[in-house]
Amino acid sequence: MVPPSQRIQHEELGADEEQAVAEAKLWLLQNGGRGISNEDVLAGFGLTLDDFHNIAKQRAARRQ
């Protein structure tokens, strides 16, 4: 999400987007104002932060 102060002035959200933002804000309030950490997201895929960094290094090496 982009803070309102950083939004492009001509950008307007549709009803679906407004609803998604409201749901995200409610979820944050219900969860102590904390989002989900990168580590928790990666763990959901069975990965660690080290795994993630190693994958990125491998992909970068293949591009060279």
mmCIF file of C-alpha atoms in Angstrom:
data_model
loop_
_atom_site.group_PDB
_atom_site.id
_atom_site.type_symbol
_atom_site.label_atom_id
_atom_site.label_comp_id
_atom_site.label_asym_id
_atom_site.label_seq_id
_atom_site.Cartn_x
_atom_site.Cartn_y
_atom_site.Cartn_z
ATOM 1 C CA MET A 1 0.000 0.000 0.000
ATOM 2 C CA VAL A 2 1.151 3.482 -0.760
ATOM 3 C CA PRO A 3 0.547 6.108 1.928
ATOM 4 C CA PRO A 4 -1.924 8.807 0.836
ATOM 5 C CA SER A 5 0.846 11.419 0.977
ATOM 6 C CA GLN A 6 2.760 9.504 -1.714
ATOM 7 C CA ARG A 7 -0.135 8.721 -4.037
ATOM 8 C CA ILE A 8 -0.237 10.323 -7.439
ATOM 9 C CA GLN A 9 -2.815 13.085 -7.204
ATOM 10 C CA HIS A 10 -4.910 11.877 -10.155
ATOM 11 C CA GLU A 11 -5.061 8.314 -8.862
ATOM 12 C CA GLU A 12 -8.478 7.241 -7.691
ATOM 13 C CA LEU A 13 -9.356 3.894 -6.229
ATOM 14 C CA GLY A 14 -12.318 1.911 -7.419
ATOM 15 C CA ALA A 15 -14.880 0.399 -5.056
ATOM 16 C CA ASP A 16 -13.121 -2.993 -5.053
ATOM 17 C CA GLU A 17 -9.785 -1.372 -4.253
ATOM 18 C CA GLU A 18 -11.307 0.728 -1.471
ATOM 19 C CA GLN A 19 -12.831 -2.433 0.002
ATOM 20 C CA ALA A 20 -9.477 -4.258 -0.181
ATOM 21 C CA VAL A 21 -7.738 -1.375 1.589
ATOM 22 C CA ALA A 22 -10.400 -1.311 4.304
ATOM 23 C CA GLU A 23 -10.053 -5.080 4.819
ATOM 24 C CA ALA A 24 -6.255 -4.811 5.001
ATOM 25 C CA LYS A 25 -6.480 -2.016 7.584
ATOM 26 C CA LEU A 26 -8.948 -4.049 9.655
ATOM 27 C CA TRP A 27 -6.680 -7.111 9.496
ATOM 28 C CA LEU A 28 -3.740 -5.011 10.687
ATOM 29 C CA LEU A 29 -5.768 -3.613 13.578
ATOM 30 C CA GLN A 30 -6.897 -7.093 14.569
ATOM 31 C CA ASN A 31 -3.302 -8.330 14.501
ATOM 32 C CA GLY A 32 -1.710 -5.678 16.669
ATOM 33 C CA GLY A 33 -0.775 -3.394 13.792
ATOM 34 C CA ARG A 34 1.894 -5.801 12.607
ATOM 35 C CA GLY A 35 2.121 -7.246 9.151
ATOM 36 C CA ILE A 36 3.531 -10.636 8.242
ATOM 37 C CA SER A 37 7.311 -10.907 8.337
ATOM 38 C CA ASN A 38 9.293 -12.046 5.305
ATOM 39 C CA GLU A 39 10.474 -15.001 7.375
ATOM 40 C CA ASP A 40 6.885 -16.101 8.037
ATOM 41 C CA VAL A 41 5.922 -15.773 4.381
ATOM 42 C CA LEU A 42 8.954 -17.799 3.303
ATOM 43 C CA ALA A 43 8.245 -20.429 5.977
ATOM 44 C CA GLY A 44 4.831 -20.891 4.396
ATOM 45 C CA PHE A 45 6.689 -22.084 1.302
ATOM 46 C CA GLY A 46 9.077 -24.227 3.329
ATOM 47 C CA LEU A 47 11.957 -21.770 2.838
ATOM 48 C CA THR A 48 14.256 -19.819 5.120
ATOM 49 C CA LEU A 49 15.701 -16.369 4.551
ATOM 50 C CA ASP A 50 19.042 -18.038 3.744
ATOM 51 C CA ASP A 51 17.292 -20.201 1.123
ATOM 52 C CA PHE A 52 15.821 -17.064 -0.406
ATOM 53 C CA HIS A 53 19.209 -15.348 -0.607
ATOM 54 C CA ASN A 54 20.833 -18.457 -2.082
ATOM 55 C CA ILE A 55 18.143 -18.713 -4.762
ATOM 56 C CA ALA A 56 18.672 -15.040 -5.642
ATOM 57 C CA LYS A 57 22.440 -15.565 -5.929
ATOM 58 C CA GLN A 58 21.958 -18.616 -8.140
ATOM 59 C CA ARG A 59 19.588 -16.756 -10.458
ATOM 60 C CA ALA A 60 21.948 -13.761 -10.661
ATOM 61 C CA ALA A 61 24.845 -16.069 -11.527
ATOM 62 C CA ARG A 62 22.800 -17.689 -14.342
ATOM 63 C CA ARG A 63 22.045 -14.268 -15.852
ATOM 64 C CA GLN A 64 25.732 -13.409 -16.214
#
